[in-house]
Tab-separated table of C-alpha atoms in Angstrom:
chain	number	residue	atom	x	y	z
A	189	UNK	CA	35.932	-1.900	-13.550
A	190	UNK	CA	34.078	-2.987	-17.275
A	191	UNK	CA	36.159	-6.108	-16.531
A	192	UNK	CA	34.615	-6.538	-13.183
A	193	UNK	CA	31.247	-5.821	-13.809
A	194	UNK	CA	31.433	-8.569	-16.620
A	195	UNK	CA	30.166	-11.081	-13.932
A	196	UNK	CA	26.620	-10.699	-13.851
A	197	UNK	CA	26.402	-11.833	-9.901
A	198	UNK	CA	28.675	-8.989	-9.193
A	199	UNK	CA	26.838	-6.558	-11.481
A	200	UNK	CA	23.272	-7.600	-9.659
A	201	UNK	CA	24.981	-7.615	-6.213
A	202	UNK	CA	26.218	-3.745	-7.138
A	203	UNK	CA	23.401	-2.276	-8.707
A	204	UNK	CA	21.168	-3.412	-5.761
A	205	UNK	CA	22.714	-1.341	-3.726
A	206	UNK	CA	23.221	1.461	-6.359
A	207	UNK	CA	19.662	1.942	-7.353
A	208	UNK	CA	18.052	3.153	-4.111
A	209	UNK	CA	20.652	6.021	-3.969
A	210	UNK	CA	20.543	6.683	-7.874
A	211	UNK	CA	16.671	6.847	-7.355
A	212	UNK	CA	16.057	8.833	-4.658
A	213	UNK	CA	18.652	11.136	-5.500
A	214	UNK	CA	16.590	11.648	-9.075
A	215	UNK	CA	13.805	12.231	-7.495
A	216	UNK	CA	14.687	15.106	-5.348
A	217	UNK	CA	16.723	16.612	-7.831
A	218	UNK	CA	13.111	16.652	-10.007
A	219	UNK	CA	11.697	18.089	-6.795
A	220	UNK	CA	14.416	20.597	-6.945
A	221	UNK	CA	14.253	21.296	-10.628
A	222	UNK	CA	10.488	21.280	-11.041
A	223	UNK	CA	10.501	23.815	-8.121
A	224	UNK	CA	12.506	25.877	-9.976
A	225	UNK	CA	11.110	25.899	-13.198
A	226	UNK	CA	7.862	26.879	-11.795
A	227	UNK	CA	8.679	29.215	-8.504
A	228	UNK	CA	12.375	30.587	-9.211
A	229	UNK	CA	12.854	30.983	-12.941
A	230	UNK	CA	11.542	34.234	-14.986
A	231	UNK	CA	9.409	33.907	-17.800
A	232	UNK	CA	11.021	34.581	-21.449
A	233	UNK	CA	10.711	38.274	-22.713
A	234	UNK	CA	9.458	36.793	-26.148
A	235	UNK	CA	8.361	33.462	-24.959
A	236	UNK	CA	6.571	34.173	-22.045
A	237	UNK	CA	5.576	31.256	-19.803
A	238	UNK	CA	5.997	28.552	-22.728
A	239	UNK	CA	9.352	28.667	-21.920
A	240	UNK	CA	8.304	25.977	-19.120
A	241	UNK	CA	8.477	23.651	-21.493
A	242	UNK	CA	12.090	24.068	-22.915
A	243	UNK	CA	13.215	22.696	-19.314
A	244	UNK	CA	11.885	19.014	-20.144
A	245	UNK	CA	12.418	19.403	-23.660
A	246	UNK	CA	15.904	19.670	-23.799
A	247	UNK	CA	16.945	17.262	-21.802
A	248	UNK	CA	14.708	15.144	-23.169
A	249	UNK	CA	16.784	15.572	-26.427
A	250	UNK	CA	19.770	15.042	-24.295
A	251	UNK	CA	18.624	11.748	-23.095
A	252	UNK	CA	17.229	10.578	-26.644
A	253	UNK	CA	21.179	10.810	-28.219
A	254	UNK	CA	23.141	10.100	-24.528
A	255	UNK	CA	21.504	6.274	-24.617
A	256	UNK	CA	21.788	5.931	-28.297
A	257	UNK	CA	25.051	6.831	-28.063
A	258	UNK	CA	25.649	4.386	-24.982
A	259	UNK	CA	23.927	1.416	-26.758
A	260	UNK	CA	26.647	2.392	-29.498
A	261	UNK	CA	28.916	1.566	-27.664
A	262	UNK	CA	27.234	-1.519	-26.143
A	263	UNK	CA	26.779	-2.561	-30.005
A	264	UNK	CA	30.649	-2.062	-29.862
A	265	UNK	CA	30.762	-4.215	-26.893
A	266	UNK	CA	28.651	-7.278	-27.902
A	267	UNK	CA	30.573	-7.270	-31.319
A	268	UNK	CA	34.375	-6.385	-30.870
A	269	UNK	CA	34.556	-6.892	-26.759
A	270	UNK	CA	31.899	-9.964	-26.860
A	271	UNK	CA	31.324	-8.566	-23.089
A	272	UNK	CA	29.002	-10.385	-21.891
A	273	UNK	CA	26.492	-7.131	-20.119
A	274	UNK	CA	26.803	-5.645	-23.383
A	275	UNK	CA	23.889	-6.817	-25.133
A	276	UNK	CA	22.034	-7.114	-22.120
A	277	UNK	CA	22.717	-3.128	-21.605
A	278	UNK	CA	21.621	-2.091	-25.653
A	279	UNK	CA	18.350	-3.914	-24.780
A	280	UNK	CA	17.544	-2.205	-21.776
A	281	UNK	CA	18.340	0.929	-22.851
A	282	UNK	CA	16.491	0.700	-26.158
A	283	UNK	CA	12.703	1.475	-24.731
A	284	UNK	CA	13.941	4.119	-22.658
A	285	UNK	CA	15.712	5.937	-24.937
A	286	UNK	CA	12.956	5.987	-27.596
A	287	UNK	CA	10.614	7.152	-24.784
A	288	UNK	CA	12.759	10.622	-24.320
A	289	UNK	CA	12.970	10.949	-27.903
A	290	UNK	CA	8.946	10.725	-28.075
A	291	UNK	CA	8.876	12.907	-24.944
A	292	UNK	CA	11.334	15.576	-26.823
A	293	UNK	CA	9.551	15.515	-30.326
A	294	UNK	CA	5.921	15.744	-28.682
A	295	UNK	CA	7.290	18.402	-26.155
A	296	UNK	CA	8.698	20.126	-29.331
A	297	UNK	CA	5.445	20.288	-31.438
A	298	UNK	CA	3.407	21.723	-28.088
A	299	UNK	CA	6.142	24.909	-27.904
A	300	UNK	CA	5.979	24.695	-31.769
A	301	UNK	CA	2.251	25.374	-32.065
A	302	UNK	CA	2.097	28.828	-30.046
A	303	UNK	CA	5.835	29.655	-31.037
A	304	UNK	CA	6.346	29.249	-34.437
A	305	UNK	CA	2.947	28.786	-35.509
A	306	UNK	CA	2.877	24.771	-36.376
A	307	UNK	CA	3.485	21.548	-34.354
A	308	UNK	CA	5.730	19.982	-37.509
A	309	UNK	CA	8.095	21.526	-39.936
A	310	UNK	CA	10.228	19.662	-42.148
A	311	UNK	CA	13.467	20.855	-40.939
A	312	UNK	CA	16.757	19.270	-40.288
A	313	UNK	CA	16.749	19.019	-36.736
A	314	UNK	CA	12.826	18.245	-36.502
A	315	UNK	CA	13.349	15.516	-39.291
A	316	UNK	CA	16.796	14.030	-38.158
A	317	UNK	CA	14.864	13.969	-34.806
A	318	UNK	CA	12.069	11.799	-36.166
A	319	UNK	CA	14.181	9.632	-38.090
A	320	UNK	CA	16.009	8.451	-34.424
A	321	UNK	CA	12.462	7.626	-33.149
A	322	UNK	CA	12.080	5.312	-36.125
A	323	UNK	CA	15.711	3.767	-35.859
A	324	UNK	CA	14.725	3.114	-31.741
A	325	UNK	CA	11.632	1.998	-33.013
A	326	UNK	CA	13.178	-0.269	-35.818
A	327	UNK	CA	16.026	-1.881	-32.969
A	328	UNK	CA	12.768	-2.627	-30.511
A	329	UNK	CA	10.959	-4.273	-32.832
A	330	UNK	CA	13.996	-6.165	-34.091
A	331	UNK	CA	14.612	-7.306	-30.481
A	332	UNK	CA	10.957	-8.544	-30.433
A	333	UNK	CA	11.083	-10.402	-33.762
A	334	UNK	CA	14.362	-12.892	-33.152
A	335	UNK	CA	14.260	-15.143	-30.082
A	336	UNK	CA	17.494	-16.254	-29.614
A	337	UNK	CA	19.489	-13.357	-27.711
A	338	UNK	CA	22.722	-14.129	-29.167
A	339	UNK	CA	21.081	-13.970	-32.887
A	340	UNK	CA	18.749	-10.858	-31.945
A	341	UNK	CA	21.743	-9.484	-30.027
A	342	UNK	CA	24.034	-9.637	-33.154
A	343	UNK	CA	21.482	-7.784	-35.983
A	344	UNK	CA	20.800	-5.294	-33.109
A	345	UNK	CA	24.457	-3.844	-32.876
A	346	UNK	CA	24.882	-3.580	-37.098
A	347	UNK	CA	21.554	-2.054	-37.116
A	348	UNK	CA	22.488	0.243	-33.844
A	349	UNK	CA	25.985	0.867	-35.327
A	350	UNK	CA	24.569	1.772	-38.802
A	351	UNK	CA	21.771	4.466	-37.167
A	352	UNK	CA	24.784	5.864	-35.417
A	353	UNK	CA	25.846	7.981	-38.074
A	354	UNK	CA	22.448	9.694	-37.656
A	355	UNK	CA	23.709	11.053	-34.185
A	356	UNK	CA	26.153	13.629	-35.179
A	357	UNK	CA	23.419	15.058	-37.834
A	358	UNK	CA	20.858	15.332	-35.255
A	359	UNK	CA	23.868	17.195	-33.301
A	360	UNK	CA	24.803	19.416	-36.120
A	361	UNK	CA	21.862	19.551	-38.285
A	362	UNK	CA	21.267	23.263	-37.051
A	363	UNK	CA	24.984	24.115	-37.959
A	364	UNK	CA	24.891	22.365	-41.086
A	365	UNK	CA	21.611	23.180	-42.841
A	366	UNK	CA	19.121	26.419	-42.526
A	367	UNK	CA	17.139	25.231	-39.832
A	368	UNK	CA	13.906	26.959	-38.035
A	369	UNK	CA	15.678	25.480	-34.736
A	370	UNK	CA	17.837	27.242	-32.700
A	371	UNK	CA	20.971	26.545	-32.624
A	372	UNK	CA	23.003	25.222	-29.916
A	373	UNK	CA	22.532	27.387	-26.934
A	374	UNK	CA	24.558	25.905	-23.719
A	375	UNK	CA	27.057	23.309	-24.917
A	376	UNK	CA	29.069	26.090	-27.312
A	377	UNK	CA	31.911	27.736	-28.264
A	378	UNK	CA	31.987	30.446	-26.273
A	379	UNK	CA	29.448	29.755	-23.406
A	380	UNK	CA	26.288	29.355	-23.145
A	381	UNK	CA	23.946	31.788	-24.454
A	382	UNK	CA	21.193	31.511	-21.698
A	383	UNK	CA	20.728	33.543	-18.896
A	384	UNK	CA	22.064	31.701	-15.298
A	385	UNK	CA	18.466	32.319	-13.952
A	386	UNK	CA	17.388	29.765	-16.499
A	387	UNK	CA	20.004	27.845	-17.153
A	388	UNK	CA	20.351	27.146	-13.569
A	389	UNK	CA	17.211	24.971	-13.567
A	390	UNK	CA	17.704	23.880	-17.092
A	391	UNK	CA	21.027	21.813	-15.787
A	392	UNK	CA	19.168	20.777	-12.654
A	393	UNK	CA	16.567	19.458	-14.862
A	394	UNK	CA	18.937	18.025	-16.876
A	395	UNK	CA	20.922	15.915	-14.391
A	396	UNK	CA	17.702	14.925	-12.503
A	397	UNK	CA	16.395	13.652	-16.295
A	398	UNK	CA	19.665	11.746	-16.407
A	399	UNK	CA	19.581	10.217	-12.734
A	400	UNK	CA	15.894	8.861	-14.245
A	401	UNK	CA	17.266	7.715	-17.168
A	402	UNK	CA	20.394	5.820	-15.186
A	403	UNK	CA	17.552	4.265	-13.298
A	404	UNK	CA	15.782	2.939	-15.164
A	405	UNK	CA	18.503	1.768	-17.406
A	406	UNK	CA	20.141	-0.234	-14.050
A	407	UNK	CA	16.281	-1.615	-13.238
A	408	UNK	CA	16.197	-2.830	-17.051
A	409	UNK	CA	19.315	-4.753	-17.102
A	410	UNK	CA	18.938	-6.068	-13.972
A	411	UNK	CA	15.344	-7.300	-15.432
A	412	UNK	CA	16.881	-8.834	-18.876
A	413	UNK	CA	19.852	-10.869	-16.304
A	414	UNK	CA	16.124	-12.016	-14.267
A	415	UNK	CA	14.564	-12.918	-17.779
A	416	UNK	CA	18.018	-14.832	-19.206
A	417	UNK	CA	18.357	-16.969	-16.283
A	418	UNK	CA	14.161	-17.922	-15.988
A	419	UNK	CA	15.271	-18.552	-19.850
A	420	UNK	CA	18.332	-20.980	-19.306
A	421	UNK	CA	16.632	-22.601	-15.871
A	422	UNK	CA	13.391	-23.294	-18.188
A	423	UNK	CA	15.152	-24.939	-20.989
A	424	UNK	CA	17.332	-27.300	-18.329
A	425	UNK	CA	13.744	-28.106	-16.887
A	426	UNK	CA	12.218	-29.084	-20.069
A	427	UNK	CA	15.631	-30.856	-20.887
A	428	UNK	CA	15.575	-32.866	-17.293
A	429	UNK	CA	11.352	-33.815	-17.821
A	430	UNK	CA	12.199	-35.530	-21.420
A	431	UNK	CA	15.307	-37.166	-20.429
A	432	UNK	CA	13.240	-38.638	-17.254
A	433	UNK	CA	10.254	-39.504	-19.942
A	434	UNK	CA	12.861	-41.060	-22.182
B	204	UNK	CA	-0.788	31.970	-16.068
B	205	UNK	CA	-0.252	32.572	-20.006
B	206	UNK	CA	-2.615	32.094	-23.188
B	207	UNK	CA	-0.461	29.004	-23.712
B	208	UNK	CA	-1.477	27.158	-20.225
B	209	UNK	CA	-3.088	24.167	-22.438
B	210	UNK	CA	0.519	24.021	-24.513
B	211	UNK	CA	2.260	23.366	-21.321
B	212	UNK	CA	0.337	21.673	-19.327
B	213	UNK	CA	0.088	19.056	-21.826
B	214	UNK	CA	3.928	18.886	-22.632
B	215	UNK	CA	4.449	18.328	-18.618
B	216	UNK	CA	1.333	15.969	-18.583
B	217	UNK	CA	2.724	13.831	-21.549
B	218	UNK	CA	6.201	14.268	-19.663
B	219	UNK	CA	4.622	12.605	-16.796
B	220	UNK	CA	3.228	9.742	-18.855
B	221	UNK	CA	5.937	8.676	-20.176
B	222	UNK	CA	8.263	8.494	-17.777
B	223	UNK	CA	5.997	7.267	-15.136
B	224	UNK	CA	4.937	4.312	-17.765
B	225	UNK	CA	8.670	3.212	-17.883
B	226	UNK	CA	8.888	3.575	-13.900
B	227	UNK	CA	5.821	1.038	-13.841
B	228	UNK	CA	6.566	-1.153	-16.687
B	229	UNK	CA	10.112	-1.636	-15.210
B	230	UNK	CA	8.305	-2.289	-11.555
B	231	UNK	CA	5.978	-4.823	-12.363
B	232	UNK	CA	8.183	-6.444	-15.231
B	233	UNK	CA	10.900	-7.085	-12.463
B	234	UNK	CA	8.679	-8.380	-9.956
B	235	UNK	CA	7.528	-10.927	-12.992
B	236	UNK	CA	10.581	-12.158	-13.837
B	237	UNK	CA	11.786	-12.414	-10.134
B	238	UNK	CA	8.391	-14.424	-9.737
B	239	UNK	CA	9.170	-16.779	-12.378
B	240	UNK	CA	12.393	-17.617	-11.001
B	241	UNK	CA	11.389	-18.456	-7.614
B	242	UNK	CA	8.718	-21.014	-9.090
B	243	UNK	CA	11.440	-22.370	-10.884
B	244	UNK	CA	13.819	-22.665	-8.099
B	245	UNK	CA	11.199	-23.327	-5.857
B	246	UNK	CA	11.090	-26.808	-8.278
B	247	UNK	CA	14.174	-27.652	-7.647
B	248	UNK	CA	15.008	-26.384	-11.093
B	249	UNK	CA	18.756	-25.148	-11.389
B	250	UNK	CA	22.254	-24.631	-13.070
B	251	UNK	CA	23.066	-28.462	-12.278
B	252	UNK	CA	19.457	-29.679	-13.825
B	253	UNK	CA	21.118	-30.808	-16.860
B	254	UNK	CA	20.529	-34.862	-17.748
B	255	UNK	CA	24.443	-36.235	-18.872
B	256	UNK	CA	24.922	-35.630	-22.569
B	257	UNK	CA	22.091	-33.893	-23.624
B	258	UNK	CA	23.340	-31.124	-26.547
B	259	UNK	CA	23.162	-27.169	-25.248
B	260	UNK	CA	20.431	-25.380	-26.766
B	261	UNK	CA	21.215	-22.865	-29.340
B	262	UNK	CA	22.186	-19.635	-27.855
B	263	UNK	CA	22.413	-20.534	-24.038
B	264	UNK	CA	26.057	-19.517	-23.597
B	265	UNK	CA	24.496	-15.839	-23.858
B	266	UNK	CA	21.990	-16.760	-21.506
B	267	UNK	CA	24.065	-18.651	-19.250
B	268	UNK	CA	26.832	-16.043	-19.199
B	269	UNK	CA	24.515	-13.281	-18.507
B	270	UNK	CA	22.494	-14.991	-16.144
């Protein structure tokens, strides 16, 4: 299947017909989720209403590690597997996974304020949180600043394989350290912790945030293959007007 | 609605932002790029434009292979 989709004409021919279904299907699962959120699901007995916002929160920090993690691997794939989507995958999914990490860390200050009393505190999973949005921020700009894919492509992957280790701390940072955070309430041993009135919608939310994410991450590289060829086709122009000056 | 309507609102309305900034950058970058290759094509430009012995440029097999 990787093997297949290695051919970029076959990768644009599939996700053509992928993305309509992917999208629509996201956006009535949002339809469904948001409808639940704000029609079906109870209010907290200690955080009242403001519990609305732990349903785009979370999978908002779901989304921020899920793409770092895939453009892990990707970094894995450009360097080790040299597969040829690889790189063209990492760079797509760069912007949008720094966007869920903004939209979790914002998202987290506004419940912060009226819940704990601040919109920052220094604590493990707050910081380790931060310090992702600077190591997406770090791999955009690094895309930005060398022109040559190949080259840009190749500092990306150490730099995304370094910032990798910061994954499982953001994971375990409430395990590991004294945090103000919660801990881990649905993907535990034991079960999850939250009531199936909320965490019915929560997982809705969840998969719909994903189905986004997938999305957008299919429109992106399917953008970047565009981009490469106007690339290659503009060079072999330029090439073809000086050897007809010449 | 609670004390904390502004607190949510504004998580949902920053939510929306976002997300629907990535939906429209990744619209109207797409329909660029697609642009840009059509002029190009449209010139006549393509894979077998290249003059006899002219050296690749540095870092087209990426580009080539992904495109």
């Amino acid at each position: 299947m990787i093997r297949d989709l290695a051919n970029p004409t076959r990768f644009m021919s599939l996700s053509r017909a992928l993305l309509p279904w992917v999208s629509g299907l996201a956006a009535l699962l949002l339809v469904a989720g948001l409808y639940m959120v704000w029609f079906v699901a109870p209010a907290d007995y200690q955080q009242g209403e403001t519990v609305k916002i732990m349903y785009i929160h979370v999978p908002a920090a779901w989304l921020s590690l899920f793409f770092y993690s895939l453009m892990a691997v990707s970094a894995l794939g450009t360097l080790v597997w040299r597969h040829p989507l690889a790189d063209v995958s990492q760079k797509a999914a760069a912007p949008i996974g720094a966007a869920f990490t903004l939209i979790c860390l914002v998202t987290g200050s506004l419940w912060g304020k009226p819940m704990w009393g601040t919109y920052w505190q220094w604590d493990a999973r707050l910081t380790s949180m931060l310090v992702m949005f600077l190591i997406y921020a770090g791999i955009l700009a690094l895309w930005r600043a060398i022109e040559e894919p190949n080259r840009a492509a190749r500092a990306v992957s150490i730099l995304t394989l370094v910032g990798a280790v910061n994954v499982p701390i953001v994971k375990f940072s409430v395990d590991w350290w004294n945090t103000l955070h919660q801990p881990a309430s649905v993907f535990r041993l034991g079960g999850p912790t939250i009531h199936p009135s909320m965490l019915v919608p929560l997982l809705v939310m969840a998969v719909a945030f994903t189905l986004v994410g997938v999305a957008l991450h299919l429109s992106g590289m399917r953008t970047e293959i565009l981009r490469r060829r106007v690339r290659t086709l503009t060079i072999l122009e330029a090439e073809r007007l000086d050897a007809q000056a010449a | 609605m609670s004390t904390h309507t502004f607190f949510i609102a504004a998580a949902y309305a920053v939510t929306a932002f976002v997300v629907g900034g990535l939906a429209l950058r990744a619209v109207l970058d797409h329909r660029t790029q697609a642009r840009a290759l059509e002029a190009l094509e449209a010139r006549g430009v393509n894979r077998r434009s290249r003059p006899k012995a002219s050296p690749r440029p540095d870092g087209e097999r990426s580009a080539q292979s992904a495109g």
